[in-house]
Amino acid sequence: MFGKKTLRGAMAGLLMGALLMAGGCVFKPGAGPDKGPPAQQGQIGQQQPLPEKTAEIAGVKVTAGGGTVKDGAIHLASFNIQGGSVYFEPGTLLSPDGRWIAFQTTQKGAGEGLWVMALDGSGGKLLARIDEKEYQSGRLILQLLGWTPDNRVIYSRQGTQPDGAHRGERGISLRVAAPGQGAEREAAWLPMPAGMVRQVKLLRGKESVFVQTDMRSDRPGDWNGSRISVMSYGS
C-alpha cells in the first residue's frame, strides 16, 4: 500500500489572496489562458480585484475572483464541492505565469480528482480521477507535484495502473499535462511490484522528480531497505 500525505486539509471555502501579498507582489492574470496579461491596477501601486466568474466542471464549482477584503488582500478563487473537500500545497497551486491553479478534490462516491482552472474563469479541466474504491483502499494515489517553467502540470499516479502502457502494473507513473491544450503524456515509469512510496518531490530547475521507496521482503534475493531514485520529465 502506498503512503498518503498527512498535510492534506479539507477546505470547502478557500481564500488564497494572502499567497500573493508577500513581498508586495501584484497579481496580473491573463485575459484568457492564451492571451497576454493585462494590468490589474487602477492607480499606480493599487491592487485591483479580479472580476468574479463562476464555472462548474464535473460537479466542482469554482468562482474566480471575488473582490478585495480588509487590509488589501484579494480573493483569487473559492471552491464548492458537494459531499467533498479541496486540498493543495501552496507551492504547487499557481502556474509560473499566474494564470492557472491546480488542486485536488475528494468527493463521496467519486473518489479523488486532479483539476486545473484558469483564474479568469475562462476554462478548466479534470486532468485525472481515481475511483472511490481504489482511493479508499490506497491502491492508487494521485499526487500533484508542481509546474514546469512553461506552465505544464506535473503529477504522479502511484499504484496499480488502470490504463495506459503499464495497465495492470504496480509502480509510479510520472505524468505531464498542458492545461490549455489538454494534452497529457507519461514522462517516466518506475516499477514497484512491492514496497511503499515514502516521498515523491519535484526537483525544481532539474526537470526531475526525487523518489524515496521502502522495500521489506523475507524472500531470498529480494532487495531490502530504502532506495532513492530520480525520474526525469524532460522532453
PDB file of C-alpha atoms in Angstrom:
ATOM      1  CA  MET A   1       0.000   0.000   0.000  1.00  0.00           C
ATOM      2  CA  PHE A   2       1.221   3.472  -0.800  1.00  0.00           C
ATOM      3  CA  GLY A   3       1.608   6.143   1.930  1.00  0.00           C
ATOM      4  CA  LYS A   4      -0.642   9.217   1.904  1.00  0.00           C
ATOM      5  CA  LYS A   5       0.321  12.779   2.714  1.00  0.00           C
ATOM      6  CA  THR A   6      -0.959  13.965   6.062  1.00  0.00           C
ATOM      7  CA  LEU A   7      -0.713  17.602   5.038  1.00  0.00           C
ATOM      8  CA  ARG A   8      -3.943  17.425   3.045  1.00  0.00           C
ATOM      9  CA  GLY A   9      -6.550  19.629   4.690  1.00  0.00           C
ATOM     10  CA  ALA A  10     -10.213  19.669   3.774  1.00  0.00           C
ATOM     11  CA  MET A  11     -11.408  23.065   2.547  1.00  0.00           C
ATOM     12  CA  ALA A  12     -14.888  23.793   1.264  1.00  0.00           C
ATOM     13  CA  GLY A  13     -14.465  27.586   1.010  1.00  0.00           C
ATOM     14  CA  LEU A  14     -10.958  28.706   0.130  1.00  0.00           C
ATOM     15  CA  LEU A  15      -9.376  32.164   0.263  1.00  0.00           C
ATOM     16  CA  MET A  16      -5.966  32.439  -1.348  1.00  0.00           C
ATOM     17  CA  GLY A  17      -5.258  36.151  -1.716  1.00  0.00           C
ATOM     18  CA  ALA A  18      -2.650  36.113   1.038  1.00  0.00           C
ATOM     19  CA  LEU A  19      -0.401  33.928  -1.094  1.00  0.00           C
ATOM     20  CA  LEU A  20       0.312  36.865  -3.363  1.00  0.00           C
ATOM     21  CA  MET A  21       0.764  39.571  -0.782  1.00  0.00           C
ATOM     22  CA  ALA A  22       4.264  38.587   0.344  1.00  0.00           C
ATOM     23  CA  GLY A  23       6.920  40.990  -0.832  1.00  0.00           C
ATOM     24  CA  GLY A  24       4.416  43.445  -2.311  1.00  0.00           C
ATOM     25  CA  CYS A  25       3.662  41.166  -5.262  1.00  0.00           C
ATOM     26  CA  VAL A  26       0.906  42.324  -7.624  1.00  0.00           C
ATOM     27  CA  PHE A  27      -1.007  39.528  -9.354  1.00  0.00           C
ATOM     28  CA  LYS A  28      -1.662  40.042 -13.070  1.00  0.00           C
ATOM     29  CA  PRO A  29      -3.855  37.294 -14.547  1.00  0.00           C
ATOM     30  CA  GLY A  30      -4.322  36.815 -18.276  1.00  0.00           C
ATOM     31  CA  ALA A  31      -7.415  37.781 -20.206  1.00  0.00           C
ATOM     32  CA  GLY A  32      -7.844  34.129 -21.117  1.00  0.00           C
ATOM     33  CA  PRO A  33      -5.175  31.434 -20.810  1.00  0.00           C
ATOM     34  CA  ASP A  34      -3.645  32.138 -24.226  1.00  0.00           C
ATOM     35  CA  LYS A  35      -3.648  35.937 -24.133  1.00  0.00           C
ATOM     36  CA  GLY A  36      -1.205  38.412 -22.691  1.00  0.00           C
ATOM     37  CA  PRO A  37      -1.787  39.511 -19.070  1.00  0.00           C
ATOM     38  CA  PRO A  38      -3.453  42.942 -18.829  1.00  0.00           C
ATOM     39  CA  ALA A  39      -2.569  45.179 -15.915  1.00  0.00           C
ATOM     40  CA  GLN A  40      -4.836  44.691 -12.918  1.00  0.00           C
ATOM     41  CA  GLN A  41      -4.059  48.107 -11.462  1.00  0.00           C
ATOM     42  CA  GLY A  42      -6.108  51.263 -11.176  1.00  0.00           C
ATOM     43  CA  GLN A  43      -3.954  53.979  -9.709  1.00  0.00           C
ATOM     44  CA  ILE A  44      -0.246  53.233  -9.527  1.00  0.00           C
ATOM     45  CA  GLY A  45       0.529  50.834  -6.691  1.00  0.00           C
ATOM     46  CA  GLN A  46      -3.100  49.862  -6.113  1.00  0.00           C
ATOM     47  CA  GLN A  47      -4.089  46.226  -6.427  1.00  0.00           C
ATOM     48  CA  GLN A  48      -7.402  45.572  -8.149  1.00  0.00           C
ATOM     49  CA  PRO A  49      -9.672  42.547  -7.686  1.00  0.00           C
ATOM     50  CA  LEU A  50     -10.363  40.100 -10.478  1.00  0.00           C
ATOM     51  CA  PRO A  51     -13.920  40.123 -11.825  1.00  0.00           C
ATOM     52  CA  GLU A  52     -15.982  37.340 -10.290  1.00  0.00           C
ATOM     53  CA  LYS A  53     -16.808  34.459 -12.617  1.00  0.00           C
ATOM     54  CA  THR A  54     -18.149  31.007 -11.735  1.00  0.00           C
ATOM     55  CA  ALA A  55     -17.735  27.778 -13.686  1.00  0.00           C
ATOM     56  CA  GLU A  56     -18.804  24.225 -12.882  1.00  0.00           C
ATOM     57  CA  ILE A  57     -16.985  21.199 -14.278  1.00  0.00           C
ATOM     58  CA  ALA A  58     -17.931  17.632 -13.348  1.00  0.00           C
ATOM     59  CA  GLY A  59     -19.585  18.731 -10.120  1.00  0.00           C
ATOM     60  CA  VAL A  60     -16.908  21.117  -8.831  1.00  0.00           C
ATOM     61  CA  LYS A  61     -17.995  24.760  -8.712  1.00  0.00           C
ATOM     62  CA  VAL A  62     -15.103  27.249  -8.836  1.00  0.00           C
ATOM     63  CA  THR A  63     -15.523  31.001  -8.552  1.00  0.00           C
ATOM     64  CA  ALA A  64     -12.554  33.004  -9.788  1.00  0.00           C
ATOM     65  CA  GLY A  65     -12.041  36.457  -8.342  1.00  0.00           C
ATOM     66  CA  GLY A  66     -14.493  37.873  -5.859  1.00  0.00           C
ATOM     67  CA  GLY A  67     -13.153  41.225  -4.752  1.00  0.00           C
ATOM     68  CA  THR A  68     -10.912  42.611  -2.053  1.00  0.00           C
ATOM     69  CA  VAL A  69     -11.082  42.074   1.681  1.00  0.00           C
ATOM     70  CA  LYS A  70      -9.845  44.074   4.652  1.00  0.00           C
ATOM     71  CA  ASP A  71      -6.214  45.252   4.557  1.00  0.00           C
ATOM     72  CA  GLY A  72      -5.874  44.792   0.810  1.00  0.00           C
ATOM     73  CA  ALA A  73      -5.919  41.011   0.409  1.00  0.00           C
ATOM     74  CA  ILE A  74      -7.512  39.834  -2.841  1.00  0.00           C
ATOM     75  CA  HIS A  75      -9.622  36.707  -3.290  1.00  0.00           C
ATOM     76  CA  LEU A  76      -8.221  34.613  -6.127  1.00  0.00           C
ATOM     77  CA  ALA A  77     -10.746  31.793  -6.050  1.00  0.00           C
ATOM     78  CA  SER A  78     -13.282  29.949  -3.931  1.00  0.00           C
ATOM     79  CA  PHE A  79     -14.380  26.330  -4.248  1.00  0.00           C
ATOM     80  CA  ASN A  80     -17.606  24.489  -3.544  1.00  0.00           C
ATOM     81  CA  ILE A  81     -17.722  20.710  -3.867  1.00  0.00           C
ATOM     82  CA  GLN A  82     -20.804  18.870  -2.667  1.00  0.00           C
ATOM     83  CA  GLY A  83     -20.006  15.995  -0.310  1.00  0.00           C
ATOM     84  CA  GLY A  84     -16.268  16.521  -0.603  1.00  0.00           C
ATOM     85  CA  SER A  85     -13.234  18.672   0.046  1.00  0.00           C
ATOM     86  CA  VAL A  86     -10.489  20.566  -1.772  1.00  0.00           C
ATOM     87  CA  TYR A  87      -6.798  20.454  -0.903  1.00  0.00           C
ATOM     88  CA  PHE A  88      -3.473  21.642  -2.287  1.00  0.00           C
ATOM     89  CA  GLU A  89       0.054  22.582  -1.305  1.00  0.00           C
ATOM     90  CA  PRO A  90       0.807  26.321  -1.655  1.00  0.00           C
ATOM     91  CA  GLY A  91       3.961  25.593  -3.645  1.00  0.00           C
ATOM     92  CA  THR A  92       2.032  23.622  -6.270  1.00  0.00           C
ATOM     93  CA  LEU A  93      -1.046  25.826  -6.579  1.00  0.00           C
ATOM     94  CA  LEU A  94      -0.159  28.578  -9.065  1.00  0.00           C
ATOM     95  CA  SER A  95       1.334  28.185 -12.528  1.00  0.00           C
ATOM     96  CA  PRO A  96       4.520  30.221 -13.185  1.00  0.00           C
ATOM     97  CA  ASP A  97       2.635  32.699 -15.385  1.00  0.00           C
ATOM     98  CA  GLY A  98      -0.033  33.191 -12.687  1.00  0.00           C
ATOM     99  CA  ARG A  99      -2.927  32.245 -14.972  1.00  0.00           C
ATOM    100  CA  TRP A 100      -3.767  28.751 -13.734  1.00  0.00           C
ATOM    101  CA  ILE A 101      -4.365  26.980 -10.447  1.00  0.00           C
ATOM    102  CA  ALA A 102      -4.075  23.235  -9.874  1.00  0.00           C
ATOM    103  CA  PHE A 103      -5.779  21.482  -6.970  1.00  0.00           C
ATOM    104  CA  GLN A 104      -7.088  18.109  -5.846  1.00  0.00           C
ATOM    105  CA  THR A 105     -10.501  17.054  -4.588  1.00  0.00           C
ATOM    106  CA  THR A 106     -12.056  14.139  -2.778  1.00  0.00           C
ATOM    107  CA  GLN A 107     -15.769  13.543  -3.154  1.00  0.00           C
ATOM    108  CA  LYS A 108     -18.045  10.875  -1.731  1.00  0.00           C
ATOM    109  CA  GLY A 109     -18.864   8.381  -4.452  1.00  0.00           C
ATOM    110  CA  ALA A 110     -16.466  10.000  -6.927  1.00  0.00           C
ATOM    111  CA  GLY A 111     -13.056   9.278  -5.390  1.00  0.00           C
ATOM    112  CA  GLU A 112     -10.139  11.640  -5.918  1.00  0.00           C
ATOM    113  CA  GLY A 113      -9.630  14.154  -8.735  1.00  0.00           C
ATOM    114  CA  LEU A 114      -6.892  16.455 -10.030  1.00  0.00           C
ATOM    115  CA  TRP A 115      -8.054  19.726 -11.601  1.00  0.00           C
ATOM    116  CA  VAL A 116      -6.720  22.796 -13.375  1.00  0.00           C
ATOM    117  CA  MET A 117      -8.656  26.062 -13.674  1.00  0.00           C
ATOM    118  CA  ALA A 118      -7.914  29.386 -15.357  1.00  0.00           C
ATOM    119  CA  LEU A 119      -8.046  32.177 -12.776  1.00  0.00           C
ATOM    120  CA  ASP A 120     -10.000  34.431 -15.128  1.00  0.00           C
ATOM    121  CA  GLY A 121     -12.752  31.794 -15.184  1.00  0.00           C
ATOM    122  CA  SER A 122     -12.327  31.120 -18.907  1.00  0.00           C
ATOM    123  CA  GLY A 123     -11.660  27.388 -18.663  1.00  0.00           C
ATOM    124  CA  GLY A 124     -10.863  24.356 -16.589  1.00  0.00           C
ATOM    125  CA  LYS A 125     -10.377  20.630 -16.799  1.00  0.00           C
ATOM    126  CA  LEU A 126     -10.392  17.433 -14.772  1.00  0.00           C
ATOM    127  CA  LEU A 127      -6.929  16.030 -15.558  1.00  0.00           C
ATOM    128  CA  ALA A 128      -7.171  12.731 -13.691  1.00  0.00           C
ATOM    129  CA  ARG A 129      -9.515  10.820 -11.433  1.00  0.00           C
ATOM    130  CA  ILE A 130      -9.245   7.773  -9.151  1.00  0.00           C
ATOM    131  CA  ASP A 131     -12.461   5.946  -8.357  1.00  0.00           C
ATOM    132  CA  GLU A 132     -13.796   5.656  -4.823  1.00  0.00           C
ATOM    133  CA  LYS A 133     -12.817   2.019  -4.267  1.00  0.00           C
ATOM    134  CA  GLU A 134      -9.184   2.488  -5.327  1.00  0.00           C
ATOM    135  CA  TYR A 135      -8.859   5.744  -3.383  1.00  0.00           C
ATOM    136  CA  GLN A 136     -10.256   4.344  -0.128  1.00  0.00           C
ATOM    137  CA  SER A 137      -8.082   1.216  -0.319  1.00  0.00           C
ATOM    138  CA  GLY A 138      -4.928   3.192  -1.155  1.00  0.00           C
ATOM    139  CA  ARG A 139      -4.217   1.017  -4.196  1.00  0.00           C
ATOM    140  CA  LEU A 140      -3.922   4.090  -6.414  1.00  0.00           C
ATOM    141  CA  ILE A 141      -2.945   7.618  -5.367  1.00  0.00           C
ATOM    142  CA  LEU A 142      -2.701  10.918  -7.238  1.00  0.00           C
ATOM    143  CA  GLN A 143      -0.100  13.463  -6.155  1.00  0.00           C
ATOM    144  CA  LEU A 144       0.190  16.959  -7.600  1.00  0.00           C
ATOM    145  CA  LEU A 145       3.914  17.782  -7.732  1.00  0.00           C
ATOM    146  CA  GLY A 146       4.003  21.244  -9.316  1.00  0.00           C
ATOM    147  CA  TRP A 147       4.541  23.036 -12.605  1.00  0.00           C
ATOM    148  CA  THR A 148       7.188  23.143 -15.316  1.00  0.00           C
ATOM    149  CA  PRO A 149       8.623  26.574 -16.237  1.00  0.00           C
ATOM    150  CA  ASP A 150       6.455  26.511 -19.395  1.00  0.00           C
ATOM    151  CA  ASN A 151       3.243  26.055 -17.358  1.00  0.00           C
ATOM    152  CA  ARG A 152       2.606  22.319 -17.619  1.00  0.00           C
ATOM    153  CA  VAL A 153       1.268  20.378 -14.637  1.00  0.00           C
ATOM    154  CA  ILE A 154       3.452  17.591 -13.197  1.00  0.00           C
ATOM    155  CA  TYR A 155       1.808  14.839 -11.173  1.00  0.00           C
ATOM    156  CA  SER A 156       2.305  11.202 -10.233  1.00  0.00           C
ATOM    157  CA  ARG A 157      -0.076   8.272 -10.276  1.00  0.00           C
ATOM    158  CA  GLN A 158       1.154   5.756  -7.710  1.00  0.00           C
ATOM    159  CA  GLY A 159      -0.120   2.182  -7.532  1.00  0.00           C
ATOM    160  CA  THR A 160      -1.602  -0.399  -9.893  1.00  0.00           C
ATOM    161  CA  GLN A 161      -2.215   1.463 -13.143  1.00  0.00           C
ATOM    162  CA  PRO A 162      -5.787   1.301 -14.522  1.00  0.00           C
ATOM    163  CA  ASP A 163      -4.872   2.209 -18.100  1.00  0.00           C
ATOM    164  CA  GLY A 164      -2.068   3.227 -20.446  1.00  0.00           C
ATOM    165  CA  ALA A 165       1.158   1.470 -21.376  1.00  0.00           C
ATOM    166  CA  HIS A 166       1.529  -0.011 -17.869  1.00  0.00           C
ATOM    167  CA  ARG A 167      -2.043  -1.112 -17.295  1.00  0.00           C
ATOM    168  CA  GLY A 168      -2.216  -3.694 -14.508  1.00  0.00           C
ATOM    169  CA  GLU A 169       1.368  -2.996 -13.387  1.00  0.00           C
ATOM    170  CA  ARG A 170       2.252  -1.545  -9.992  1.00  0.00           C
ATOM    171  CA  GLY A 171       4.583   1.439  -9.839  1.00  0.00           C
ATOM    172  CA  ILE A 172       4.894   5.215 -10.180  1.00  0.00           C
ATOM    173  CA  SER A 173       3.748   6.870 -13.391  1.00  0.00           C
ATOM    174  CA  LEU A 174       5.147  10.407 -13.727  1.00  0.00           C
ATOM    175  CA  ARG A 175       2.833  12.456 -15.935  1.00  0.00           C
ATOM    176  CA  VAL A 176       2.889  15.903 -17.551  1.00  0.00           C
ATOM    177  CA  ALA A 177      -0.142  17.800 -18.885  1.00  0.00           C
ATOM    178  CA  ALA A 178      -0.602  21.157 -20.622  1.00  0.00           C
ATOM    179  CA  PRO A 179      -3.827  22.594 -19.141  1.00  0.00           C
ATOM    180  CA  GLY A 180      -4.717  24.863 -22.049  1.00  0.00           C
ATOM    181  CA  GLN A 181      -4.336  22.099 -24.628  1.00  0.00           C
ATOM    182  CA  GLY A 182      -5.493  19.124 -22.613  1.00  0.00           C
ATOM    183  CA  ALA A 183      -2.537  17.071 -23.833  1.00  0.00           C
ATOM    184  CA  GLU A 184      -1.134  14.550 -21.354  1.00  0.00           C
ATOM    185  CA  ARG A 185       1.803  12.158 -21.544  1.00  0.00           C
ATOM    186  CA  GLU A 186       3.624   9.706 -19.325  1.00  0.00           C
ATOM    187  CA  ALA A 187       7.109  11.143 -18.891  1.00  0.00           C
ATOM    188  CA  ALA A 188       8.663   8.325 -16.827  1.00  0.00           C
ATOM    189  CA  TRP A 189       7.836   4.992 -15.188  1.00  0.00           C
ATOM    190  CA  LEU A 190       9.273   3.425 -12.037  1.00  0.00           C
ATOM    191  CA  PRO A 191       8.111  -0.181 -11.473  1.00  0.00           C
ATOM    192  CA  MET A 192       7.337  -1.180  -7.870  1.00  0.00           C
ATOM    193  CA  PRO A 193       5.979  -4.730  -7.694  1.00  0.00           C
ATOM    194  CA  ALA A 194       6.105  -4.437  -3.878  1.00  0.00           C
ATOM    195  CA  GLY A 195       7.084  -1.944  -1.201  1.00  0.00           C
ATOM    196  CA  MET A 196       5.937   1.531  -0.185  1.00  0.00           C
ATOM    197  CA  VAL A 197       6.445   5.038  -1.550  1.00  0.00           C
ATOM    198  CA  ARG A 198       7.831   7.318   1.168  1.00  0.00           C
ATOM    199  CA  GLN A 199       8.051  10.574  -0.784  1.00  0.00           C
ATOM    200  CA  VAL A 200       7.870  11.998  -4.290  1.00  0.00           C
ATOM    201  CA  LYS A 201       9.195  15.560  -4.623  1.00  0.00           C
ATOM    202  CA  LEU A 202       9.791  17.911  -7.538  1.00  0.00           C
ATOM    203  CA  LEU A 203      13.439  18.926  -8.064  1.00  0.00           C
ATOM    204  CA  ARG A 204      12.978  22.473  -9.311  1.00  0.00           C
ATOM    205  CA  GLY A 205      15.212  23.511 -12.180  1.00  0.00           C
ATOM    206  CA  LYS A 206      16.337  19.912 -12.789  1.00  0.00           C
ATOM    207  CA  GLU A 207      13.420  18.606 -14.912  1.00  0.00           C
ATOM    208  CA  SER A 208      13.336  15.698 -12.467  1.00  0.00           C
ATOM    209  CA  VAL A 209      11.447  14.239  -9.522  1.00  0.00           C
ATOM    210  CA  PHE A 210      13.024  12.736  -6.386  1.00  0.00           C
ATOM    211  CA  VAL A 211      11.539   9.444  -5.187  1.00  0.00           C
ATOM    212  CA  GLN A 212      12.163   7.532  -1.949  1.00  0.00           C
ATOM    213  CA  THR A 213      10.789   3.999  -1.666  1.00  0.00           C
ATOM    214  CA  ASP A 214      10.998   1.291   1.001  1.00  0.00           C
ATOM    215  CA  MET A 215      11.062  -2.461   0.468  1.00  0.00           C
ATOM    216  CA  ARG A 216      10.682  -5.203   3.058  1.00  0.00           C
ATOM    217  CA  SER A 217      10.851  -8.838   1.997  1.00  0.00           C
ATOM    218  CA  ASP A 218      11.854 -12.175   3.511  1.00  0.00           C
ATOM    219  CA  ARG A 219      12.348 -13.854   0.147  1.00  0.00           C
ATOM    220  CA  PRO A 220      15.957 -14.742  -0.745  1.00  0.00           C
ATOM    221  CA  GLY A 221      17.461 -12.391  -3.289  1.00  0.00           C
ATOM    222  CA  ASP A 222      14.945  -9.588  -2.761  1.00  0.00           C
ATOM    223  CA  TRP A 223      16.249  -6.106  -2.104  1.00  0.00           C
ATOM    224  CA  ASN A 224      15.512  -4.665   1.358  1.00  0.00           C
ATOM    225  CA  GLY A 225      15.722  -1.142   2.769  1.00  0.00           C
ATOM    226  CA  SER A 226      15.243   2.374   1.356  1.00  0.00           C
ATOM    227  CA  ARG A 227      16.004   3.340  -2.202  1.00  0.00           C
ATOM    228  CA  ILE A 228      16.419   6.820  -3.683  1.00  0.00           C
ATOM    229  CA  SER A 229      15.599   7.349  -7.364  1.00  0.00           C
ATOM    230  CA  VAL A 230      15.301  10.262  -9.780  1.00  0.00           C
ATOM    231  CA  MET A 231      12.659  10.318 -12.521  1.00  0.00           C
ATOM    232  CA  SER A 232      13.041  12.758 -15.418  1.00  0.00           C
ATOM    233  CA  TYR A 233      10.112  14.552 -17.060  1.00  0.00           C
ATOM    234  CA  GLY A 234      12.185  16.459 -19.641  1.00  0.00           C
ATOM    235  CA  SER A 235      11.106  16.054 -23.250  1.00  0.00           C
TER     236      SER A 235
END
